[in-house]
mmCIF file of C-alpha atoms and ligand atoms in Angstrom:
data_model
loop_
_atom_site.group_PDB
_atom_site.id
_atom_site.type_symbol
_atom_site.label_atom_id
_atom_site.label_comp_id
_atom_site.label_asym_id
_atom_site.label_seq_id
_atom_site.Cartn_x
_atom_site.Cartn_y
_atom_site.Cartn_z
ATOM 1 C CA MET A 453 74.750 -14.296 -3.181
ATOM 2 C CA LYS A 454 74.743 -15.204 -6.920
ATOM 3 C CA SER A 455 77.710 -14.413 -9.051
ATOM 4 C CA LEU A 456 77.463 -11.181 -11.131
ATOM 5 C CA ASP A 457 79.333 -9.539 -14.145
ATOM 6 C CA TYR A 458 81.294 -6.523 -13.420
ATOM 7 C CA ILE A 459 82.647 -3.705 -15.600
ATOM 8 C CA ALA A 460 84.329 -0.427 -14.623
ATOM 9 C CA PRO A 461 83.968 2.115 -17.490
ATOM 10 C CA ASN A 462 86.016 5.279 -17.319
ATOM 11 C CA SER A 463 83.609 7.935 -18.648
ATOM 12 C CA ALA A 464 80.041 8.904 -17.852
ATOM 13 C CA GLU A 465 79.027 8.350 -21.454
ATOM 14 C CA ALA A 466 80.431 4.794 -21.411
ATOM 15 C CA ALA A 467 78.577 4.134 -18.052
ATOM 16 C CA VAL A 468 75.316 5.496 -19.296
ATOM 17 C CA ALA A 469 75.570 3.477 -22.554
ATOM 18 C CA LEU A 470 76.307 0.254 -20.609
ATOM 19 C CA LEU A 471 73.285 0.877 -18.495
ATOM 20 C CA SER A 472 70.987 1.506 -21.319
ATOM 21 C CA GLU A 473 72.235 -1.390 -23.311
ATOM 22 C CA ASN A 474 71.576 -3.787 -20.497
ATOM 23 C CA GLY A 475 68.306 -2.329 -19.196
ATOM 24 C CA GLU A 476 67.002 -3.718 -15.973
ATOM 25 C CA SER A 477 69.704 -6.250 -15.652
ATOM 26 C CA ALA A 478 72.414 -3.698 -15.013
ATOM 27 C CA CYS A 479 72.912 -1.123 -12.124
ATOM 28 C CA PRO A 480 75.511 1.248 -10.948
ATOM 29 C CA LEU A 481 77.956 0.307 -8.240
ATOM 30 C CA ALA A 482 79.736 2.824 -6.048
ATOM 31 C CA GLY A 483 81.053 1.916 -2.647
ATOM 32 C CA GLY A 484 78.580 -0.964 -2.403
ATOM 33 C CA THR A 485 77.682 -0.396 1.178
ATOM 34 C CA ASP A 486 73.874 -0.097 0.295
ATOM 35 C CA LEU A 487 73.807 -1.952 -2.914
ATOM 36 C CA VAL A 488 75.693 -5.275 -1.905
ATOM 37 C CA VAL A 489 73.228 -5.556 1.212
ATOM 38 C CA ASP A 490 70.251 -5.105 -1.137
ATOM 39 C CA LEU A 491 71.716 -7.660 -3.742
ATOM 40 C CA LYS A 492 72.351 -10.204 -1.002
ATOM 41 C CA HIS A 493 68.714 -10.070 0.140
ATOM 42 C CA ALA A 494 66.809 -9.334 -2.933
ATOM 43 C CA PRO A 495 69.044 -9.807 -6.119
ATOM 44 C CA GLY A 496 66.127 -9.508 -8.463
ATOM 45 C CA ASP A 497 67.135 -9.407 -12.149
ATOM 46 C CA ILE A 498 70.537 -7.732 -11.684
ATOM 47 C CA GLU A 499 73.274 -9.554 -13.611
ATOM 48 C CA LEU A 500 75.740 -6.736 -14.356
ATOM 49 C CA LEU A 501 77.366 -4.168 -11.934
ATOM 50 C CA VAL A 502 78.603 -0.944 -13.636
ATOM 51 C CA ASP A 503 81.343 0.297 -11.295
ATOM 52 C CA VAL A 504 81.266 4.181 -11.591
ATOM 53 C CA SER A 505 84.062 4.725 -9.006
ATOM 54 C CA ARG A 506 86.746 4.955 -11.681
ATOM 55 C CA ILE A 507 85.236 7.858 -13.661
ATOM 56 C CA ASP A 508 87.368 10.940 -13.177
ATOM 57 C CA GLU A 509 84.551 13.508 -13.259
ATOM 58 C CA PHE A 510 82.799 11.662 -10.474
ATOM 59 C CA ARG A 511 85.675 12.027 -8.160
ATOM 60 C CA GLY A 512 87.441 14.789 -6.263
ATOM 61 C CA ILE A 513 86.625 17.883 -4.206
ATOM 62 C CA GLU A 514 87.531 21.302 -5.742
ATOM 63 C CA GLU A 515 86.854 24.974 -5.274
ATOM 64 C CA THR A 516 86.087 26.693 -8.451
ATOM 65 C CA GLU A 517 84.805 30.256 -9.361
ATOM 66 C CA ASP A 518 81.171 28.759 -9.011
ATOM 67 C CA GLY A 519 81.590 27.335 -5.675
ATOM 68 C CA LEU A 520 82.652 23.920 -4.307
ATOM 69 C CA ARG A 521 82.335 20.772 -6.449
ATOM 70 C CA ILE A 522 82.080 17.360 -4.628
ATOM 71 C CA GLY A 523 82.197 14.349 -6.959
ATOM 72 C CA SER A 524 79.430 11.838 -6.296
ATOM 73 C CA MET A 525 82.152 9.117 -5.670
ATOM 74 C CA VAL A 526 83.739 11.038 -2.924
ATOM 75 C CA THR A 527 83.736 8.969 0.343
ATOM 76 C CA TYR A 528 82.873 10.403 3.794
ATOM 77 C CA GLY A 529 86.454 9.698 4.856
ATOM 78 C CA GLU A 530 87.638 12.026 1.991
ATOM 79 C CA ILE A 531 85.324 14.695 3.129
ATOM 80 C CA MET A 532 86.304 14.402 6.770
ATOM 81 C CA SER A 533 89.926 14.954 5.893
ATOM 82 C CA ASN A 534 89.545 17.615 3.086
ATOM 83 C CA PRO A 535 90.906 21.023 4.205
ATOM 84 C CA ILE A 536 88.412 22.905 1.997
ATOM 85 C CA CYS A 537 85.408 21.021 3.521
ATOM 86 C CA LEU A 538 86.753 21.386 7.015
ATOM 87 C CA GLU A 539 87.015 25.053 6.646
ATOM 88 C CA LYS A 540 84.088 25.933 4.440
ATOM 89 C CA THR A 541 81.385 23.227 5.005
ATOM 90 C CA PRO A 542 81.874 21.889 8.515
ATOM 91 C CA ALA A 543 78.214 20.786 8.635
ATOM 92 C CA ILE A 544 78.878 18.269 5.879
ATOM 93 C CA VAL A 545 82.038 17.185 7.619
ATOM 94 C CA ASP A 546 79.986 16.794 10.910
ATOM 95 C CA ALA A 547 77.317 14.626 9.027
ATOM 96 C CA SER A 548 80.048 12.464 7.547
ATOM 97 C CA HIS A 549 81.556 11.757 10.925
ATOM 98 C CA THR A 550 78.183 10.382 12.120
ATOM 99 C CA ILE A 551 77.717 7.799 9.178
ATOM 100 C CA GLY A 552 78.271 4.097 10.117
ATOM 101 C CA ALA A 553 81.855 3.001 11.276
ATOM 102 C CA VAL A 554 85.239 3.646 9.735
ATOM 103 C CA GLN A 555 84.804 0.806 7.193
ATOM 104 C CA THR A 556 81.459 2.386 5.939
ATOM 105 C CA ARG A 557 82.939 5.892 5.939
ATOM 106 C CA ASN A 558 85.934 4.714 3.831
ATOM 107 C CA LEU A 559 83.813 2.849 1.229
ATOM 108 C CA GLY A 560 80.430 4.734 1.248
ATOM 109 C CA THR A 561 80.005 7.642 -0.992
ATOM 110 C CA ILE A 562 78.028 10.902 -0.705
ATOM 111 C CA GLY A 563 76.558 10.210 -4.146
ATOM 112 C CA GLY A 564 75.343 6.688 -3.121
ATOM 113 C CA ASN A 565 73.784 8.169 -0.026
ATOM 114 C CA LEU A 566 71.757 10.633 -2.001
ATOM 115 C CA VAL A 567 70.652 8.004 -4.724
ATOM 116 C CA THR A 568 69.631 5.427 -2.078
ATOM 117 C CA CYS A 569 67.371 8.176 -0.945
ATOM 118 C CA VAL A 570 66.202 7.060 2.506
ATOM 119 C CA PRO A 571 64.459 9.709 4.616
ATOM 120 C CA SER A 572 67.337 9.484 7.374
ATOM 121 C CA ALA A 573 70.323 9.960 4.856
ATOM 122 C CA ASP A 574 72.636 11.936 6.894
ATOM 123 C CA SER A 575 74.395 13.853 4.116
ATOM 124 C CA ALA A 576 71.054 15.347 2.802
ATOM 125 C CA PRO A 577 70.231 18.036 5.555
ATOM 126 C CA ALA A 578 73.786 19.347 5.677
ATOM 127 C CA LEU A 579 73.747 19.750 1.818
ATOM 128 C CA MET A 580 70.297 21.209 1.745
ATOM 129 C CA VAL A 581 70.992 24.113 4.158
ATOM 130 C CA LEU A 582 73.818 25.175 1.793
ATOM 131 C CA ASP A 583 71.505 25.295 -1.095
ATOM 132 C CA ALA A 584 73.391 22.433 -2.887
ATOM 133 C CA GLU A 585 72.669 21.535 -6.514
ATOM 134 C CA VAL A 586 73.293 18.145 -8.159
ATOM 135 C CA THR A 587 74.490 17.408 -11.737
ATOM 136 C CA VAL A 588 73.184 14.145 -13.362
ATOM 137 C CA ALA A 589 74.232 12.601 -16.699
ATOM 138 C CA GLY A 590 72.121 10.500 -19.008
ATOM 139 C CA LEU A 591 71.322 9.630 -22.575
ATOM 140 C CA ASP A 592 70.488 13.336 -23.394
ATOM 141 C CA GLY A 593 73.560 14.791 -21.671
ATOM 142 C CA LYS A 594 73.766 16.546 -18.395
ATOM 143 C CA ARG A 595 71.304 18.493 -16.284
ATOM 144 C CA ARG A 596 71.533 20.362 -13.029
ATOM 145 C CA MET A 597 68.782 20.606 -10.296
ATOM 146 C CA PRO A 598 68.499 21.914 -6.742
ATOM 147 C CA ILE A 599 69.150 18.985 -4.278
ATOM 148 C CA GLU A 600 65.514 19.188 -2.959
ATOM 149 C CA ASP A 601 64.189 18.320 -6.447
ATOM 150 C CA PHE A 602 66.308 15.195 -6.424
ATOM 151 C CA PHE A 603 64.426 13.533 -3.570
ATOM 152 C CA VAL A 604 61.004 12.303 -4.655
ATOM 153 C CA GLY A 605 60.031 9.714 -2.018
ATOM 154 C CA PRO A 606 61.498 6.967 0.147
ATOM 155 C CA ARG A 607 64.147 5.356 -2.044
ATOM 156 C CA LYS A 608 63.010 7.272 -5.088
ATOM 157 C CA THR A 609 64.934 10.065 -6.784
ATOM 158 C CA SER A 610 64.189 12.096 -9.835
ATOM 159 C CA LEU A 611 66.865 10.235 -11.747
ATOM 160 C CA GLU A 612 65.525 9.116 -15.137
ATOM 161 C CA PRO A 613 66.399 5.573 -16.447
ATOM 162 C CA TYR A 614 70.101 5.228 -17.102
ATOM 163 C CA GLU A 615 70.931 8.503 -15.573
ATOM 164 C CA LEU A 616 73.980 8.932 -13.212
ATOM 165 C CA LEU A 617 74.645 11.349 -10.395
ATOM 166 C CA VAL A 618 77.832 13.091 -11.436
ATOM 167 C CA ASP A 619 78.527 15.627 -8.666
ATOM 168 C CA ILE A 620 77.213 18.079 -6.006
ATOM 169 C CA TRP A 621 77.732 21.809 -6.005
ATOM 170 C CA ILE A 622 77.703 24.143 -3.202
ATOM 171 C CA PRO A 623 77.266 27.804 -4.401
ATOM 172 C CA LYS A 624 80.237 30.161 -3.635
ATOM 173 C CA LYS A 625 78.168 32.449 -1.520
ATOM 174 C CA ASN A 626 77.420 29.670 0.930
ATOM 175 C CA LEU A 627 80.952 28.479 1.561
ATOM 176 C CA GLY A 628 81.912 29.312 5.013
ATOM 177 C CA LYS A 629 78.249 30.181 5.890
ATOM 178 C CA PRO A 630 77.756 29.514 9.590
ATOM 179 C CA SER A 631 76.139 26.108 9.795
ATOM 180 C CA ASP A 632 75.583 23.048 12.055
ATOM 181 C CA PHE A 633 74.504 19.391 11.829
ATOM 182 C CA TYR A 634 73.210 17.217 14.650
ATOM 183 C CA LYS A 635 71.954 13.531 14.496
ATOM 184 C CA PHE A 636 70.206 11.625 17.186
ATOM 185 C CA GLY A 637 70.237 7.760 17.004
ATOM 186 C CA LEU A 638 69.510 5.189 19.551
ATOM 187 C CA ARG A 639 73.255 4.522 19.975
ATOM 188 C CA LYS A 640 76.295 6.646 19.736
ATOM 189 C CA GLY A 641 77.701 4.698 16.691
ATOM 190 C CA GLN A 642 76.414 2.694 13.827
ATOM 191 C CA ALA A 643 72.969 4.004 14.359
ATOM 192 C CA LEU A 644 70.566 5.468 11.697
ATOM 193 C CA ALA A 645 69.100 8.814 12.576
ATOM 194 C CA LEU A 646 65.772 8.915 14.551
ATOM 195 C CA VAL A 647 66.039 12.559 13.505
ATOM 196 C CA ASN A 648 68.727 14.501 11.974
ATOM 197 C CA ALA A 649 68.876 18.291 11.543
ATOM 198 C CA ALA A 650 71.076 20.924 9.901
ATOM 199 C CA ALA A 651 70.921 24.832 9.916
ATOM 200 C CA ALA A 652 72.748 27.659 8.128
ATOM 201 C CA ILE A 653 72.380 31.311 8.618
ATOM 202 C CA ASP A 654 74.139 34.648 8.003
ATOM 203 C CA ILE A 655 73.730 37.632 10.490
ATOM 204 C CA LYS A 656 74.072 41.126 8.963
ATOM 205 C CA LYS A 657 73.524 44.373 10.994
ATOM 206 C CA GLY A 658 72.227 42.152 13.883
ATOM 207 C CA LYS A 659 69.518 40.405 11.742
ATOM 208 C CA ILE A 660 69.317 36.922 10.456
ATOM 209 C CA ILE A 661 69.737 36.603 6.678
ATOM 210 C CA ASP A 662 69.060 33.537 4.408
ATOM 211 C CA PRO A 663 68.078 31.204 7.268
ATOM 212 C CA ARG A 664 68.042 27.435 6.246
ATOM 213 C CA ILE A 665 66.749 24.584 8.273
ATOM 214 C CA ALA A 666 66.622 21.003 6.968
ATOM 215 C CA LEU A 667 65.465 17.838 8.810
ATOM 216 C CA GLY A 668 65.693 14.168 8.089
ATOM 217 C CA ALA A 669 63.766 11.041 9.054
ATOM 218 C CA VAL A 670 60.694 13.168 9.744
ATOM 219 C CA ALA A 671 58.927 12.808 6.388
ATOM 220 C CA PRO A 672 59.096 10.638 3.290
ATOM 221 C CA THR A 673 62.115 12.564 2.088
ATOM 222 C CA PRO A 674 64.482 15.064 3.853
ATOM 223 C CA ILE A 675 62.705 18.408 4.073
ATOM 224 C CA ARG A 676 63.230 22.072 4.584
ATOM 225 C CA ALA A 677 61.334 23.727 7.448
ATOM 226 C CA LEU A 678 60.166 26.716 5.272
ATOM 227 C CA LYS A 679 57.757 28.242 7.727
ATOM 228 C CA ALA A 680 60.367 28.173 10.494
ATOM 229 C CA GLU A 681 62.941 29.797 8.100
ATOM 230 C CA ALA A 682 60.416 32.529 7.182
ATOM 231 C CA LEU A 683 59.794 33.349 10.792
ATOM 232 C CA LEU A 684 63.547 33.792 11.377
ATOM 233 C CA ALA A 685 64.386 36.024 8.225
ATOM 234 C CA ASN A 686 65.427 39.507 8.883
ATOM 235 C CA GLU A 687 64.717 39.160 12.697
ATOM 236 C CA LYS A 688 67.135 39.660 15.597
ATOM 237 C CA PRO A 689 68.476 36.089 16.652
ATOM 238 C CA THR A 690 66.990 35.913 20.072
ATOM 239 C CA PRO A 691 66.798 32.526 22.104
ATOM 240 C CA GLU A 692 62.910 33.267 22.346
ATOM 241 C CA LEU A 693 62.695 33.450 18.465
ATOM 242 C CA ILE A 694 64.736 30.281 18.072
ATOM 243 C CA VAL A 695 62.475 28.365 20.500
ATOM 244 C CA GLU A 696 59.471 29.687 18.467
ATOM 245 C CA ALA A 697 60.991 28.585 15.148
ATOM 246 C CA SER A 698 61.804 25.200 16.627
ATOM 247 C CA GLU A 699 57.947 24.865 17.578
ATOM 248 C CA ILE A 700 57.000 25.773 13.940
ATOM 249 C CA ALA A 701 59.455 23.175 12.625
ATOM 250 C CA VAL A 702 57.595 20.441 14.574
ATOM 251 C CA THR A 703 54.472 21.307 12.890
ATOM 252 C CA GLU A 704 56.234 21.013 9.369
ATOM 253 C CA CYS A 705 57.219 17.382 10.065
ATOM 254 C CA LYS A 706 55.189 14.005 9.669
ATOM 255 C CA PRO A 707 57.410 11.687 11.592
ATOM 256 C CA ILE A 708 56.416 7.978 11.741
ATOM 257 C CA ASP A 709 55.401 6.263 15.073
ATOM 258 C CA ASP A 710 57.102 2.903 15.229
ATOM 259 C CA PHE A 711 59.039 0.425 17.460
ATOM 260 C CA ARG A 712 62.132 2.568 17.362
ATOM 261 C CA ALA A 713 60.534 5.715 18.693
ATOM 262 C CA SER A 714 57.019 7.063 19.164
ATOM 263 C CA LEU A 715 55.586 10.010 17.246
ATOM 264 C CA LYS A 716 55.784 12.257 20.347
ATOM 265 C CA TYR A 717 59.437 11.356 20.905
ATOM 266 C CA ARG A 718 60.430 12.120 17.338
ATOM 267 C CA GLN A 719 58.486 15.495 17.601
ATOM 268 C CA GLN A 720 60.488 16.380 20.738
ATOM 269 C CA LEU A 721 63.654 15.519 18.877
ATOM 270 C CA VAL A 722 62.750 17.861 16.060
ATOM 271 C CA ARG A 723 62.147 20.573 18.597
ATOM 272 C CA THR A 724 65.425 20.003 20.466
ATOM 273 C CA LEU A 725 67.573 19.351 17.434
ATOM 274 C CA THR A 726 66.275 22.450 15.565
ATOM 275 C CA ARG A 727 66.900 24.669 18.543
ATOM 276 C CA ARG A 728 70.323 23.223 19.033
ATOM 277 C CA VAL A 729 71.516 23.612 15.324
ATOM 278 C CA LEU A 730 70.042 27.143 15.083
ATOM 279 C CA THR A 731 71.701 28.137 18.339
ATOM 280 C CA ARG A 732 75.051 26.918 17.317
ATOM 281 C CA SER A 733 74.749 28.529 13.857
ATOM 282 C CA VAL A 734 73.890 31.916 15.521
ATOM 283 C CA GLU A 735 76.832 31.613 17.917
ATOM 284 C CA ILE A 736 79.161 30.872 15.022
ATOM 285 C CA ALA A 737 77.756 33.709 12.910
ATOM 286 C CA SER A 738 77.912 36.159 16.063
ATOM 287 C CA ASN A 739 81.574 35.385 16.718
ATOM 288 C CA ARG A 740 82.903 35.908 13.183
HETATM 289 C C1 FAD B 1645 77.020 -0.629 8.569
HETATM 290 C C2 FAD B 1645 76.307 0.502 7.878
HETATM 291 C C3 FAD B 1645 76.069 1.609 8.443
HETATM 292 C C4 FAD B 1645 75.496 2.794 7.836
HETATM 293 N N1 FAD B 1645 75.332 3.858 8.556
HETATM 294 C C5 FAD B 1645 74.683 4.975 7.944
HETATM 295 C C6 FAD B 1645 74.394 6.132 8.602
HETATM 296 O O1 FAD B 1645 74.697 6.156 9.852
HETATM 297 N N2 FAD B 1645 73.830 7.172 7.943
HETATM 298 C C7 FAD B 1645 73.588 7.084 6.681
HETATM 299 O O2 FAD B 1645 72.946 8.051 6.082
HETATM 300 N N3 FAD B 1645 73.845 5.903 5.824
HETATM 301 C C8 FAD B 1645 74.332 4.847 6.539
HETATM 302 N N4 FAD B 1645 74.671 3.730 5.794
HETATM 303 C C9 FAD B 1645 74.247 3.714 4.418
HETATM 304 C C10 FAD B 1645 75.405 3.841 3.292
HETATM 305 O O3 FAD B 1645 76.663 3.681 3.888
HETATM 306 C C11 FAD B 1645 75.142 5.125 2.617
HETATM 307 O O4 FAD B 1645 73.942 5.323 2.008
HETATM 308 C C12 FAD B 1645 76.373 5.217 1.491
HETATM 309 O O5 FAD B 1645 76.697 6.408 1.374
HETATM 310 C C13 FAD B 1645 76.001 4.610 0.064
HETATM 311 O O6 FAD B 1645 77.002 4.860 -0.803
HETATM 312 P P1 FAD B 1645 77.705 3.726 -1.624
HETATM 313 O O7 FAD B 1645 78.933 4.377 -2.279
HETATM 314 O O8 FAD B 1645 78.239 2.539 -0.660
HETATM 315 O O9 FAD B 1645 76.551 3.402 -2.649
HETATM 316 P P2 FAD B 1645 76.288 1.900 -3.172
HETATM 317 O O10 FAD B 1645 75.782 0.984 -2.206
HETATM 318 O O11 FAD B 1645 77.311 1.559 -4.147
HETATM 319 O O12 FAD B 1645 75.073 2.357 -4.049
HETATM 320 C C14 FAD B 1645 73.724 2.786 -3.510
HETATM 321 C C15 FAD B 1645 72.706 3.026 -4.557
HETATM 322 O O13 FAD B 1645 72.921 4.116 -5.293
HETATM 323 C C16 FAD B 1645 73.241 3.810 -6.685
HETATM 324 N N5 FAD B 1645 74.255 4.655 -7.132
HETATM 325 C C17 FAD B 1645 75.513 4.777 -6.524
HETATM 326 N N6 FAD B 1645 76.150 5.795 -7.071
HETATM 327 C C18 FAD B 1645 75.477 6.272 -8.237
HETATM 328 C C19 FAD B 1645 75.611 7.264 -9.071
HETATM 329 N N7 FAD B 1645 76.779 8.059 -9.186
HETATM 330 N N8 FAD B 1645 74.607 7.480 -10.009
HETATM 331 C C20 FAD B 1645 73.491 6.886 -9.927
HETATM 332 N N9 FAD B 1645 73.255 5.790 -9.038
HETATM 333 C C21 FAD B 1645 74.167 5.544 -8.182
HETATM 334 C C22 FAD B 1645 73.507 2.321 -6.870
HETATM 335 O O14 FAD B 1645 73.020 1.695 -7.946
HETATM 336 C C23 FAD B 1645 72.666 1.877 -5.548
HETATM 337 O O15 FAD B 1645 71.351 1.785 -5.944
HETATM 338 C C24 FAD B 1645 75.237 2.664 6.445
HETATM 339 C C25 FAD B 1645 75.434 1.439 5.689
HETATM 340 C C26 FAD B 1645 76.040 0.297 6.367
HETATM 341 C C27 FAD B 1645 76.279 -0.863 5.693
#
């Protein structure tokens, strides 16, 4: 691997300025679990790594009046041991547990996972079902967007040149919302998802309120199963309805057919995982 320059600014403004001054020869570095692999195989024109892990506003997990703020530099290990996440966003904790091995979870950040933007990113479905939003900072200041708008295509986000992901917000109304995440890979550990799925629902007066289903590795970006959600809304949560919703979710996916799994196998995984995360979310909601 060729030698690179390294700098660790302590503010978003300084990091954005460094990126814009150095153009295509600079790129942000977080935990490096994706980036260092990429640089080893295809270093391209990169000459300067701008380490964003020391920027205070990119760090930390805190509950505010608006909801839960998770800094983009928060690692999976931090999420897995954070009392607020354990109590109020268990699906994000479950997703974090499935990522890589201990070393990856201690270095890899939730922000880096979203920016790398692969369809199988495990943090994405768990955040999507909680209606997460992301804050980004660039030359024109900050902007906030729904997390779905952040994903544009495989390895392509809506970040403009020199923009950085600052943090992720879960709205207050969704903290503690019954939710579940499930990932299926070819091995129990160190496996990318063949399919991953998350669901979140509330139940009021025996009816499903605000159902959310998100699926990964089944389309160019992680997706919401909007038609399946519409079927569930304001209905009684019966096993038959959940089976029907899982069947509709299959029609909303466009999984690939490759050497790791056939199209039919992935469709069956969507069916099974959707049923599983919905059933578990209903169980949690019913027992509250
Ligand atoms: C052995 C191994 C196993 C893995 N297993 C899984 C798995 O099971 N599931 C899974 O989803 N992923 C997995 N990954 C992928 C990886 O760990 C995650 O995507 C990780 O979260 C990336 O975060 P990072 O901090 O390491 O990012 P980095 O590698 O530092 O950066 C990734 C990309 O994001 C950019 N970037 C980082 N932070 C910012 C920011 N704040 N603003 C703008 N751009 C930014 C970087 O420039 C780079 O392009 C695995 C990786 C390895 C090496």
